[in-house]
mmCIF file of C-alpha atoms in Angstrom:
data_model
loop_
_atom_site.group_PDB
_atom_site.id
_atom_site.type_symbol
_atom_site.label_atom_id
_atom_site.label_comp_id
_atom_site.label_asym_id
_atom_site.label_seq_id
_atom_site.Cartn_x
_atom_site.Cartn_y
_atom_site.Cartn_z
ATOM 1 C CA MET A 387 -11.409 -34.338 -36.168
ATOM 2 C CA ARG A 388 -12.648 -31.654 -33.782
ATOM 3 C CA VAL A 389 -9.855 -30.980 -31.293
ATOM 4 C CA VAL A 390 -10.006 -28.778 -28.200
ATOM 5 C CA ILE A 391 -6.740 -27.587 -26.647
ATOM 6 C CA ILE A 392 -7.070 -26.249 -23.103
ATOM 7 C CA GLY A 393 -4.409 -24.075 -21.525
ATOM 8 C CA GLY A 394 -2.220 -21.055 -22.090
ATOM 9 C CA GLY A 395 1.360 -20.177 -22.847
ATOM 10 C CA VAL A 396 3.720 -21.191 -25.608
ATOM 11 C CA PRO A 397 3.390 -25.012 -25.196
ATOM 12 C CA ALA A 398 -0.414 -24.942 -25.550
ATOM 13 C CA ALA A 399 -0.179 -22.740 -28.631
ATOM 14 C CA VAL A 400 2.318 -25.177 -30.164
ATOM 15 C CA HIS A 401 -0.058 -28.091 -29.484
ATOM 16 C CA ALA A 402 -2.897 -26.200 -31.178
ATOM 17 C CA TRP A 403 -0.746 -25.284 -34.178
ATOM 18 C CA THR A 404 0.469 -28.894 -34.518
ATOM 19 C CA ALA A 405 -3.105 -30.231 -34.604
ATOM 20 C CA VAL A 406 -4.118 -27.616 -37.192
ATOM 21 C CA ARG A 407 -1.113 -28.442 -39.327
ATOM 22 C CA ARG A 408 -2.152 -32.096 -39.273
ATOM 23 C CA GLY A 409 -5.460 -31.116 -40.827
ATOM 24 C CA HIS A 410 -7.809 -30.979 -37.837
ATOM 25 C CA THR A 411 -10.289 -28.348 -36.693
ATOM 26 C CA VAL A 412 -9.027 -26.835 -33.441
ATOM 27 C CA THR A 413 -10.550 -24.679 -30.705
ATOM 28 C CA HIS A 414 -8.049 -23.295 -28.209
ATOM 29 C CA LEU A 415 -9.392 -22.332 -24.776
ATOM 30 C CA ASP A 416 -7.094 -19.873 -23.016
ATOM 31 C CA ASP A 417 -7.775 -17.348 -20.272
ATOM 32 C CA GLY A 418 -5.738 -14.702 -22.082
ATOM 33 C CA ALA A 419 -3.129 -14.256 -19.349
ATOM 34 C CA PRO A 420 -0.077 -12.246 -20.489
ATOM 35 C CA ILE A 421 2.624 -14.317 -22.151
ATOM 36 C CA ALA A 422 6.003 -14.164 -20.466
ATOM 37 C CA GLY A 423 9.120 -16.307 -20.255
ATOM 38 C CA SER A 424 12.823 -15.853 -20.801
ATOM 39 C CA GLY A 425 12.733 -17.133 -24.385
ATOM 40 C CA ALA A 426 15.897 -19.219 -23.947
ATOM 41 C CA LEU A 427 15.870 -22.665 -25.583
ATOM 42 C CA ARG A 428 18.794 -24.402 -23.835
ATOM 43 C CA ALA A 429 19.163 -27.675 -25.690
ATOM 44 C CA GLY A 430 22.900 -28.029 -25.090
ATOM 45 C CA SER A 431 22.592 -28.317 -21.304
ATOM 46 C CA ALA A 432 19.601 -30.670 -21.243
ATOM 47 C CA ALA A 433 19.833 -33.904 -19.279
ATOM 48 C CA ALA A 434 21.572 -36.767 -21.079
ATOM 49 C CA THR A 435 18.294 -38.686 -21.259
ATOM 50 C CA ASP A 436 16.627 -35.702 -22.944
ATOM 51 C CA LEU A 437 19.438 -34.666 -25.276
ATOM 52 C CA GLY A 438 17.985 -36.286 -28.390
ATOM 53 C CA ARG A 439 14.513 -34.889 -27.756
ATOM 54 C CA ALA A 440 15.968 -31.431 -27.085
ATOM 55 C CA ALA A 441 17.969 -31.450 -30.320
ATOM 56 C CA HIS A 442 14.898 -32.614 -32.247
ATOM 57 C CA SER A 443 12.854 -29.839 -30.666
ATOM 58 C CA VAL A 444 15.323 -27.169 -31.779
ATOM 59 C CA LEU A 445 15.106 -28.525 -35.325
ATOM 60 C CA LEU A 446 11.310 -28.334 -35.111
ATOM 61 C CA TRP A 447 11.497 -24.778 -33.704
ATOM 62 C CA ARG A 448 13.786 -23.840 -36.585
ATOM 63 C CA GLU A 449 11.337 -25.301 -39.090
ATOM 64 C CA LEU A 450 8.463 -23.561 -37.344
ATOM 65 C CA GLY A 451 10.387 -20.273 -37.401
ATOM 66 C CA GLY A 452 10.743 -20.572 -41.157
ATOM 67 C CA LEU A 453 7.001 -21.153 -41.571
ATOM 68 C CA VAL A 454 5.945 -18.535 -38.993
ATOM 69 C CA PRO A 455 8.706 -15.902 -38.810
ATOM 70 C CA GLY A 456 6.750 -13.861 -36.277
ATOM 71 C CA ILE A 457 7.590 -16.253 -33.423
ATOM 72 C CA GLY A 458 10.978 -14.557 -33.140
ATOM 73 C CA PHE A 459 13.128 -17.697 -33.370
ATOM 74 C CA ARG A 460 16.889 -17.151 -33.606
ATOM 75 C CA LEU A 461 19.597 -19.806 -33.451
ATOM 76 C CA SER A 462 21.647 -17.538 -31.220
ATOM 77 C CA GLY A 463 23.901 -19.961 -29.392
ATOM 78 C CA SER A 464 24.903 -19.353 -25.787
ATOM 79 C CA ILE A 465 28.024 -18.603 -23.765
ATOM 80 C CA THR A 466 28.425 -19.693 -20.156
ATOM 81 C CA VAL A 467 31.133 -17.528 -18.626
ATOM 82 C CA ALA A 468 33.771 -19.031 -16.333
ATOM 83 C CA ARG A 469 35.186 -16.374 -14.011
ATOM 84 C CA THR A 470 36.904 -18.628 -11.446
ATOM 85 C CA ARG A 471 39.172 -21.670 -11.554
ATOM 86 C CA ALA A 472 36.411 -23.926 -10.214
ATOM 87 C CA GLU A 473 34.001 -22.772 -12.935
ATOM 88 C CA LEU A 474 36.746 -23.172 -15.552
ATOM 89 C CA ALA A 475 37.259 -26.788 -14.449
ATOM 90 C CA VAL A 476 33.578 -27.546 -15.145
ATOM 91 C CA ALA A 477 33.728 -25.813 -18.528
ATOM 92 C CA GLU A 478 36.869 -27.769 -19.485
ATOM 93 C CA ALA A 479 35.285 -31.062 -18.451
ATOM 94 C CA ALA A 480 32.101 -30.303 -20.366
ATOM 95 C CA ALA A 481 34.035 -29.428 -23.529
ATOM 96 C CA ALA A 482 36.061 -32.653 -23.235
ATOM 97 C CA ALA A 483 33.114 -34.948 -22.448
ATOM 98 C CA GLY A 484 32.074 -37.662 -24.863
ATOM 99 C CA ASP A 485 28.804 -35.912 -25.711
ATOM 100 C CA ALA A 486 30.363 -32.450 -26.228
ATOM 101 C CA ALA A 487 30.004 -32.655 -30.010
ATOM 102 C CA GLU A 488 26.359 -33.687 -29.699
ATOM 103 C CA ARG A 489 25.783 -30.765 -27.339
ATOM 104 C CA GLU A 490 27.783 -28.471 -29.689
ATOM 105 C CA LEU A 491 30.038 -27.332 -26.845
ATOM 106 C CA THR A 492 33.356 -25.541 -27.424
ATOM 107 C CA LEU A 493 35.659 -23.989 -24.832
ATOM 108 C CA LEU A 494 36.804 -20.536 -25.911
ATOM 109 C CA GLU A 495 39.695 -18.472 -24.545
ATOM 110 C CA PRO A 496 38.887 -14.853 -23.602
ATOM 111 C CA GLU A 497 40.016 -13.398 -26.951
ATOM 112 C CA ARG A 498 37.822 -15.821 -28.874
ATOM 113 C CA VAL A 499 34.904 -15.181 -26.510
ATOM 114 C CA ARG A 500 35.060 -11.439 -27.152
ATOM 115 C CA ALA A 501 35.526 -11.923 -30.890
ATOM 116 C CA LEU A 502 32.363 -14.032 -30.953
ATOM 117 C CA GLU A 503 30.433 -11.878 -28.474
ATOM 118 C CA PRO A 504 31.800 -8.311 -28.198
ATOM 119 C CA ALA A 505 29.233 -7.453 -25.516
ATOM 120 C CA LEU A 506 31.148 -9.624 -23.022
ATOM 121 C CA ARG A 507 33.554 -6.910 -21.913
ATOM 122 C CA GLY A 508 33.970 -7.936 -18.257
ATOM 123 C CA PRO A 509 36.757 -10.095 -16.796
ATOM 124 C CA LEU A 510 36.611 -13.830 -17.548
ATOM 125 C CA LEU A 511 38.846 -16.885 -17.771
ATOM 126 C CA ALA A 512 36.953 -18.651 -20.580
ATOM 127 C CA GLY A 513 33.562 -19.116 -22.149
ATOM 128 C CA LEU A 514 31.741 -22.374 -22.867
ATOM 129 C CA HIS A 515 30.012 -21.808 -26.192
ATOM 130 C CA CYS A 516 26.968 -23.887 -27.104
ATOM 131 C CA GLY A 517 25.900 -23.720 -30.727
ATOM 132 C CA ALA A 518 22.742 -25.766 -30.059
ATOM 133 C CA ASP A 519 20.980 -23.105 -27.993
ATOM 134 C CA ALA A 520 18.425 -20.709 -29.410
ATOM 135 C CA VAL A 521 16.002 -17.919 -28.545
ATOM 136 C CA LEU A 522 12.420 -17.081 -29.340
ATOM 137 C CA THR A 523 10.202 -14.192 -28.262
ATOM 138 C CA PRO A 524 7.386 -15.658 -26.114
ATOM 139 C CA HIS A 525 5.019 -12.674 -26.196
ATOM 140 C CA GLN A 526 5.186 -12.787 -30.009
ATOM 141 C CA THR A 527 5.172 -16.565 -30.351
ATOM 142 C CA VAL A 528 1.607 -17.232 -29.210
ATOM 143 C CA PRO A 529 -0.176 -14.558 -31.313
ATOM 144 C CA ALA A 530 1.963 -15.435 -34.348
ATOM 145 C CA LEU A 531 1.098 -19.144 -34.098
ATOM 146 C CA ARG A 532 -2.583 -18.341 -33.627
ATOM 147 C CA ALA A 533 -2.660 -15.980 -36.594
ATOM 148 C CA HIS A 534 -0.968 -18.544 -38.810
ATOM 149 C CA ALA A 535 -3.373 -21.284 -37.650
ATOM 150 C CA ALA A 536 -6.392 -18.999 -38.144
ATOM 151 C CA GLY A 537 -5.348 -18.479 -41.733
ATOM 152 C CA THR A 538 -6.269 -22.093 -42.450
ATOM 153 C CA GLY A 539 -9.915 -21.479 -41.503
ATOM 154 C CA ARG A 540 -9.735 -24.395 -39.051
ATOM 155 C CA PHE A 541 -8.702 -22.603 -35.857
ATOM 156 C CA THR A 542 -10.621 -20.631 -33.234
ATOM 157 C CA ALA A 543 -9.251 -19.091 -30.033
ATOM 158 C CA ARG A 544 -11.637 -18.453 -27.135
ATOM 159 C CA ASN A 545 -10.865 -16.379 -24.057
ATOM 160 C CA CYS A 546 -12.029 -18.851 -21.406
ATOM 161 C CA LEU A 547 -10.930 -22.005 -19.629
ATOM 162 C CA ALA A 548 -12.485 -25.422 -19.166
ATOM 163 C CA ARG A 549 -14.050 -26.291 -15.828
ATOM 164 C CA ALA A 550 -15.195 -29.836 -16.638
ATOM 165 C CA LEU A 551 -14.541 -32.519 -19.253
ATOM 166 C CA VAL A 552 -17.173 -35.227 -19.695
ATOM 167 C CA GLU A 553 -16.834 -38.154 -22.059
ATOM 168 C CA THR A 554 -19.911 -38.844 -24.181
ATOM 169 C CA ALA A 555 -20.868 -41.503 -26.681
ATOM 170 C CA ASP A 556 -19.604 -39.285 -29.490
ATOM 171 C CA GLY A 557 -16.524 -37.735 -27.896
ATOM 172 C CA VAL A 558 -15.937 -35.142 -25.184
ATOM 173 C CA LEU A 559 -18.154 -32.367 -23.816
ATOM 174 C CA ILE A 560 -16.176 -29.409 -22.460
ATOM 175 C CA ARG A 561 -17.870 -26.983 -20.079
ATOM 176 C CA ALA A 562 -16.149 -23.593 -19.970
ATOM 177 C CA ASP A 563 -15.960 -21.042 -17.178
ATOM 178 C CA ASP A 564 -18.013 -18.565 -19.237
ATOM 179 C CA GLY A 565 -21.018 -20.925 -19.013
ATOM 180 C CA SER A 566 -20.718 -22.265 -22.547
ATOM 181 C CA ALA A 567 -20.188 -25.847 -23.662
ATOM 182 C CA LEU A 568 -18.626 -27.311 -26.776
ATOM 183 C CA ALA A 569 -18.268 -30.786 -28.189
ATOM 184 C CA ALA A 570 -15.053 -32.323 -29.492
ATOM 185 C CA ASP A 571 -13.776 -35.646 -30.720
ATOM 186 C CA VAL A 572 -10.685 -35.351 -28.506
ATOM 187 C CA ALA A 573 -9.461 -32.900 -25.859
ATOM 188 C CA LEU A 574 -5.958 -32.104 -24.706
ATOM 189 C CA LEU A 575 -5.352 -30.368 -21.373
ATOM 190 C CA CYS A 576 -2.110 -28.470 -20.750
ATOM 191 C CA PRO A 577 -2.014 -28.011 -16.947
ATOM 192 C CA GLY A 578 -1.061 -24.608 -15.620
ATOM 193 C CA PRO A 579 -2.366 -21.813 -13.404
ATOM 194 C CA GLY A 580 -6.123 -22.200 -13.017
ATOM 195 C CA LEU A 581 -6.159 -25.737 -14.451
ATOM 196 C CA ASP A 582 -4.320 -27.767 -11.837
ATOM 197 C CA ALA A 583 -7.522 -28.721 -9.998
ATOM 198 C CA LEU A 584 -9.150 -29.987 -13.208
ATOM 199 C CA ALA A 585 -6.026 -31.974 -14.090
ATOM 200 C CA ARG A 586 -5.954 -33.575 -10.630
ATOM 201 C CA GLU A 587 -9.668 -34.373 -10.852
ATOM 202 C CA LEU A 588 -9.136 -36.229 -14.129
ATOM 203 C CA THR A 589 -5.907 -38.007 -13.303
ATOM 204 C CA GLY A 590 -6.155 -38.532 -9.543
ATOM 205 C CA ALA A 591 -2.594 -37.262 -9.181
ATOM 206 C CA GLY A 592 -1.480 -35.114 -6.264
ATOM 207 C CA GLN A 593 -0.340 -31.511 -6.352
ATOM 208 C CA ALA A 594 2.985 -31.155 -8.140
ATOM 209 C CA PRO A 595 5.583 -28.944 -6.437
ATOM 210 C CA LEU A 596 5.804 -25.431 -7.854
ATOM 211 C CA VAL A 597 8.606 -22.883 -8.104
ATOM 212 C CA ARG A 598 8.488 -19.167 -8.813
ATOM 213 C CA ALA A 599 10.961 -17.609 -11.222
ATOM 214 C CA GLN A 600 11.664 -13.891 -11.122
ATOM 215 C CA ARG A 601 12.457 -12.076 -14.374
ATOM 216 C CA LEU A 602 13.677 -8.585 -15.203
ATOM 217 C CA ARG A 603 13.468 -6.738 -18.496
ATOM 218 C CA THR A 604 16.219 -4.213 -19.065
ATOM 219 C CA GLY A 605 16.293 -1.139 -21.220
ATOM 220 C CA PRO A 606 18.233 -1.178 -24.508
ATOM 221 C CA LEU A 607 21.977 -1.710 -24.219
ATOM 222 C CA GLU A 608 24.562 0.239 -26.154
ATOM 223 C CA LEU A 609 26.066 -3.109 -27.143
ATOM 224 C CA ARG A 610 23.468 -5.859 -26.774
ATOM 225 C CA PRO A 611 24.623 -9.495 -26.767
ATOM 226 C CA ASN A 612 23.544 -11.664 -29.667
ATOM 227 C CA ALA A 613 23.970 -14.925 -27.732
ATOM 228 C CA VAL A 614 22.286 -16.088 -24.541
ATOM 229 C CA LEU A 615 24.673 -15.388 -21.659
ATOM 230 C CA ALA A 616 24.964 -17.294 -18.388
ATOM 231 C CA ASP A 617 27.247 -17.077 -15.391
ATOM 232 C CA GLY A 618 29.115 -20.025 -13.879
ATOM 233 C CA ASP A 619 26.286 -20.743 -11.443
ATOM 234 C CA GLN A 620 24.447 -22.258 -14.397
ATOM 235 C CA PHE A 621 26.736 -25.287 -14.014
ATOM 236 C CA ARG A 622 25.088 -25.973 -10.638
ATOM 237 C CA HIS A 623 21.502 -25.855 -11.916
ATOM 238 C CA ARG A 624 21.425 -27.330 -15.422
ATOM 239 C CA PRO A 625 21.611 -31.151 -15.657
ATOM 240 C CA GLY A 626 23.855 -31.492 -18.708
ATOM 241 C CA TYR A 627 27.285 -30.934 -17.140
ATOM 242 C CA PRO A 628 29.750 -33.563 -15.792
ATOM 243 C CA ALA A 629 28.810 -34.413 -12.213
ATOM 244 C CA GLU A 630 32.242 -34.653 -10.585
ATOM 245 C CA PRO A 631 33.547 -31.156 -11.462
ATOM 246 C CA VAL A 632 30.122 -29.698 -10.652
ATOM 247 C CA ALA A 633 30.314 -31.325 -7.206
ATOM 248 C CA ARG A 634 33.800 -29.858 -6.708
ATOM 249 C CA LEU A 635 32.488 -26.446 -7.739
ATOM 250 C CA ALA A 636 29.717 -26.683 -5.165
ATOM 251 C CA ALA A 637 32.180 -27.757 -2.466
ATOM 252 C CA GLU A 638 34.931 -25.242 -3.229
ATOM 253 C CA GLN A 639 33.065 -22.116 -4.272
ATOM 254 C CA ALA A 640 30.241 -20.581 -2.275
ATOM 255 C CA GLN A 641 27.510 -18.667 -4.051
ATOM 256 C CA THR A 642 26.507 -15.188 -3.005
ATOM 257 C CA ALA A 643 23.885 -15.121 -0.263
ATOM 258 C CA ALA A 644 21.127 -14.146 -2.702
ATOM 259 C CA ALA A 645 22.092 -16.772 -5.293
ATOM 260 C CA ALA A 646 22.126 -19.486 -2.648
ATOM 261 C CA GLU A 647 18.864 -18.418 -1.005
ATOM 262 C CA PHE A 648 16.854 -18.184 -4.219
ATOM 263 C CA GLY A 649 18.391 -21.065 -6.205
ATOM 264 C CA MET A 650 19.801 -18.637 -8.753
ATOM 265 C CA HIS A 651 21.956 -18.539 -11.775
ATOM 266 C CA VAL A 652 22.202 -15.561 -14.069
ATOM 267 C CA LEU A 653 20.665 -15.938 -17.516
ATOM 268 C CA ALA A 654 20.646 -12.983 -19.907
ATOM 269 C CA VAL A 655 18.526 -13.465 -23.029
ATOM 270 C CA PRO A 656 18.725 -10.931 -25.888
ATOM 271 C CA ARG A 657 15.433 -9.251 -26.766
ATOM 272 C CA LEU A 658 14.415 -7.847 -30.131
ATOM 273 C CA ASP A 659 13.896 -4.428 -28.523
ATOM 274 C CA GLY A 660 17.617 -4.143 -27.761
ATOM 275 C CA GLY A 661 17.391 -5.097 -24.091
ATOM 276 C CA LEU A 662 17.735 -8.307 -22.121
ATOM 277 C CA THR A 663 15.445 -10.600 -20.184
ATOM 278 C CA LEU A 664 17.234 -11.599 -16.986
ATOM 279 C CA GLY A 665 16.677 -14.645 -14.773
ATOM 280 C CA ALA A 666 16.652 -17.120 -13.254
ATOM 281 C CA THR A 667 15.479 -17.706 -9.721
ATOM 282 C CA ALA A 668 13.688 -20.729 -8.309
ATOM 283 C CA GLU A 669 11.814 -19.879 -5.139
ATOM 284 C CA PRO A 670 9.980 -22.845 -3.571
ATOM 285 C CA GLU A 671 6.505 -22.627 -2.054
ATOM 286 C CA PRO A 672 5.124 -20.864 -0.090
ATOM 287 C CA PHE A 673 5.811 -17.776 -2.169
ATOM 288 C CA PRO A 674 6.223 -14.427 -0.395
ATOM 289 C CA ALA A 675 3.850 -11.703 -1.535
ATOM 290 C CA GLU A 676 6.694 -9.494 -2.744
ATOM 291 C CA LEU A 677 9.464 -10.326 -5.191
ATOM 292 C CA ALA A 678 12.850 -10.530 -3.488
ATOM 293 C CA GLU A 679 14.955 -7.404 -4.007
ATOM 294 C CA PRO A 680 18.300 -9.172 -3.309
ATOM 295 C CA ALA A 681 17.565 -11.577 -6.179
ATOM 296 C CA ALA A 682 16.903 -8.708 -8.587
ATOM 297 C CA GLU A 683 20.022 -6.885 -7.430
ATOM 298 C CA HIS A 684 22.104 -10.027 -7.991
ATOM 299 C CA LEU A 685 20.809 -10.435 -11.546
ATOM 300 C CA LEU A 686 21.590 -6.812 -12.375
ATOM 301 C CA THR A 687 24.995 -6.797 -10.696
ATOM 302 C CA VAL A 688 26.348 -9.964 -12.288
ATOM 303 C CA THR A 689 25.005 -9.157 -15.762
ATOM 304 C CA GLY A 690 26.435 -5.642 -15.474
ATOM 305 C CA GLU A 691 29.823 -7.146 -14.585
ATOM 306 C CA LEU A 692 29.722 -9.605 -17.497
ATOM 307 C CA CYS A 693 28.942 -6.854 -19.999
ATOM 308 C CA ASP A 694 30.750 -4.042 -18.131
ATOM 309 C CA THR A 695 27.726 -1.772 -18.397
ATOM 310 C CA GLU A 696 25.021 -0.106 -16.351
ATOM 311 C CA LEU A 697 21.588 -1.716 -16.670
ATOM 312 C CA THR A 698 18.174 -0.151 -16.209
ATOM 313 C CA VAL A 699 15.028 -2.077 -15.324
ATOM 314 C CA HIS A 700 12.037 -1.525 -17.610
ATOM 315 C CA GLY A 701 9.874 -4.394 -16.377
ATOM 316 C CA ARG A 702 9.642 -7.085 -13.729
ATOM 317 C CA TRP A 703 7.441 -10.142 -13.334
ATOM 318 C CA ALA A 704 7.290 -13.656 -11.932
ATOM 319 C CA GLU A 705 6.334 -16.998 -13.442
ATOM 320 C CA VAL A 706 5.075 -19.995 -11.499
ATOM 321 C CA THR A 707 6.047 -23.314 -13.044
ATOM 322 C CA THR A 708 6.120 -26.978 -12.105
ATOM 323 C CA ALA A 709 9.418 -27.923 -10.532
ATOM 324 C CA VAL A 710 9.645 -31.483 -11.865
ATOM 325 C CA GLU A 711 8.858 -33.359 -15.052
ATOM 326 C CA SER A 712 5.918 -35.758 -15.121
ATOM 327 C CA GLY A 713 4.383 -37.930 -17.799
ATOM 328 C CA PRO A 714 1.025 -37.566 -19.576
ATOM 329 C CA TRP A 715 -2.232 -39.263 -18.607
ATOM 330 C CA ARG A 716 -4.708 -40.567 -21.174
ATOM 331 C CA ALA A 717 -8.299 -41.570 -20.515
ATOM 332 C CA PRO A 718 -9.036 -45.250 -21.233
ATOM 333 C CA SER A 719 -11.185 -44.169 -24.185
ATOM 334 C CA GLY A 720 -8.222 -42.314 -25.700
ATOM 335 C CA ARG A 721 -10.324 -39.159 -26.101
ATOM 336 C CA ILE A 722 -8.774 -37.070 -23.312
ATOM 337 C CA LEU A 723 -5.059 -36.476 -22.844
ATOM 338 C CA VAL A 724 -3.740 -34.567 -19.834
ATOM 339 C CA LEU A 725 -0.173 -33.517 -20.400
ATOM 340 C CA GLY A 726 2.349 -33.786 -17.626
ATOM 341 C CA SER A 727 4.994 -31.175 -16.977
ATOM 342 C CA ALA A 728 8.185 -30.818 -18.969
ATOM 343 C CA GLY A 729 9.649 -28.935 -16.005
ATOM 344 C CA PRO A 730 11.911 -25.946 -16.693
ATOM 345 C CA ASP A 731 12.359 -26.947 -20.356
ATOM 346 C CA ALA A 732 8.639 -26.896 -21.238
ATOM 347 C CA THR A 733 9.044 -24.285 -23.984
ATOM 348 C CA LEU A 734 12.170 -25.882 -25.432
ATOM 349 C CA LEU A 735 10.533 -29.308 -25.679
ATOM 350 C CA ALA A 736 7.077 -28.085 -26.748
ATOM 351 C CA PRO A 737 7.295 -29.092 -30.451
ATOM 352 C CA ALA A 738 8.516 -32.617 -29.684
ATOM 353 C CA VAL A 739 5.951 -33.057 -26.909
ATOM 354 C CA ALA A 740 3.228 -31.780 -29.263
ATOM 355 C CA GLU A 741 4.208 -34.342 -31.917
ATOM 356 C CA ALA A 742 4.079 -37.145 -29.366
ATOM 357 C CA ALA A 743 0.734 -35.940 -27.974
ATOM 358 C CA ALA A 744 -0.795 -35.717 -31.449
ATOM 359 C CA ASP A 745 0.359 -39.260 -32.176
ATOM 360 C CA ASP A 746 -1.042 -40.415 -28.824
ATOM 361 C CA LEU A 747 -4.449 -38.928 -29.666
ATOM 362 C CA GLY A 748 -4.386 -40.389 -33.175
ATOM 363 C CA LEU A 749 -4.311 -36.996 -34.873
#
């Protein structure tokens, strides 16, 4: 079949690659915006209802990494650092929970933490290790997937976006913003910046709430972590931890002013260039014109304390994402599928969502 994938970023590229791998001829419409993202695939702290899908997605990412090494996939694991008694209580509860084995969670004493991750040289009480978590390199992932798909002779990437989708007797007519039009048997729309209006026009849904995440790229570290690192504030923001100790943490331990204001936890993701990508913030709309300096300072300070090192900033950017998860919409004819949002785990879940979407479209 002739398949058109509309949208940018890692998830859209995974959808295109999945359709090509299933034997179809694919055109990918993308506006060519720079690819960013933290690269962290946090399967071990996914919501209980999503745990199976998250684990399946990591397996698919691992398979994909073997087929397309250029995506930069590494099964790195992660360590969430407990530096206070309240954070330690959450880590202990998570490691003792009934789904700890499924999440691959292990509570490590400081000596074992540093043996596993020598870069963690700052003070800590314990580390919650998650063997299920992984990393990829987003700015490499999309071009690597496209190059691999192009090698089949059944993939074309075009630097434009769709402005209208019209069902015809034979399929779907897609009108692009460069004035061109192309015909397809089925079309899949991955909503994102520049495509929200088209998605709402097709589905009739309202505007989904958005959040803005600030990221920093550091210079190379003398001793770069191999695992994804997180501070204890991650327990407050990820859904996969036991609710009661998390509630006690929130009640007993105040966040810093910046962390509280910008919905922050510190996430440090190892980069192939020897540095780190730091996040994460979650600023609600309306977004200020400038990125918040206190948020950046908090990311640098806490990461510097965890690794007992001075950090330099080599890059800074922001990503706007959908704050909540929503389901897909399919036209009655079955020829058009508008994906919903996978929320903050869109990249993690992309392979599993792409499988389900391909099945939904009969690919």
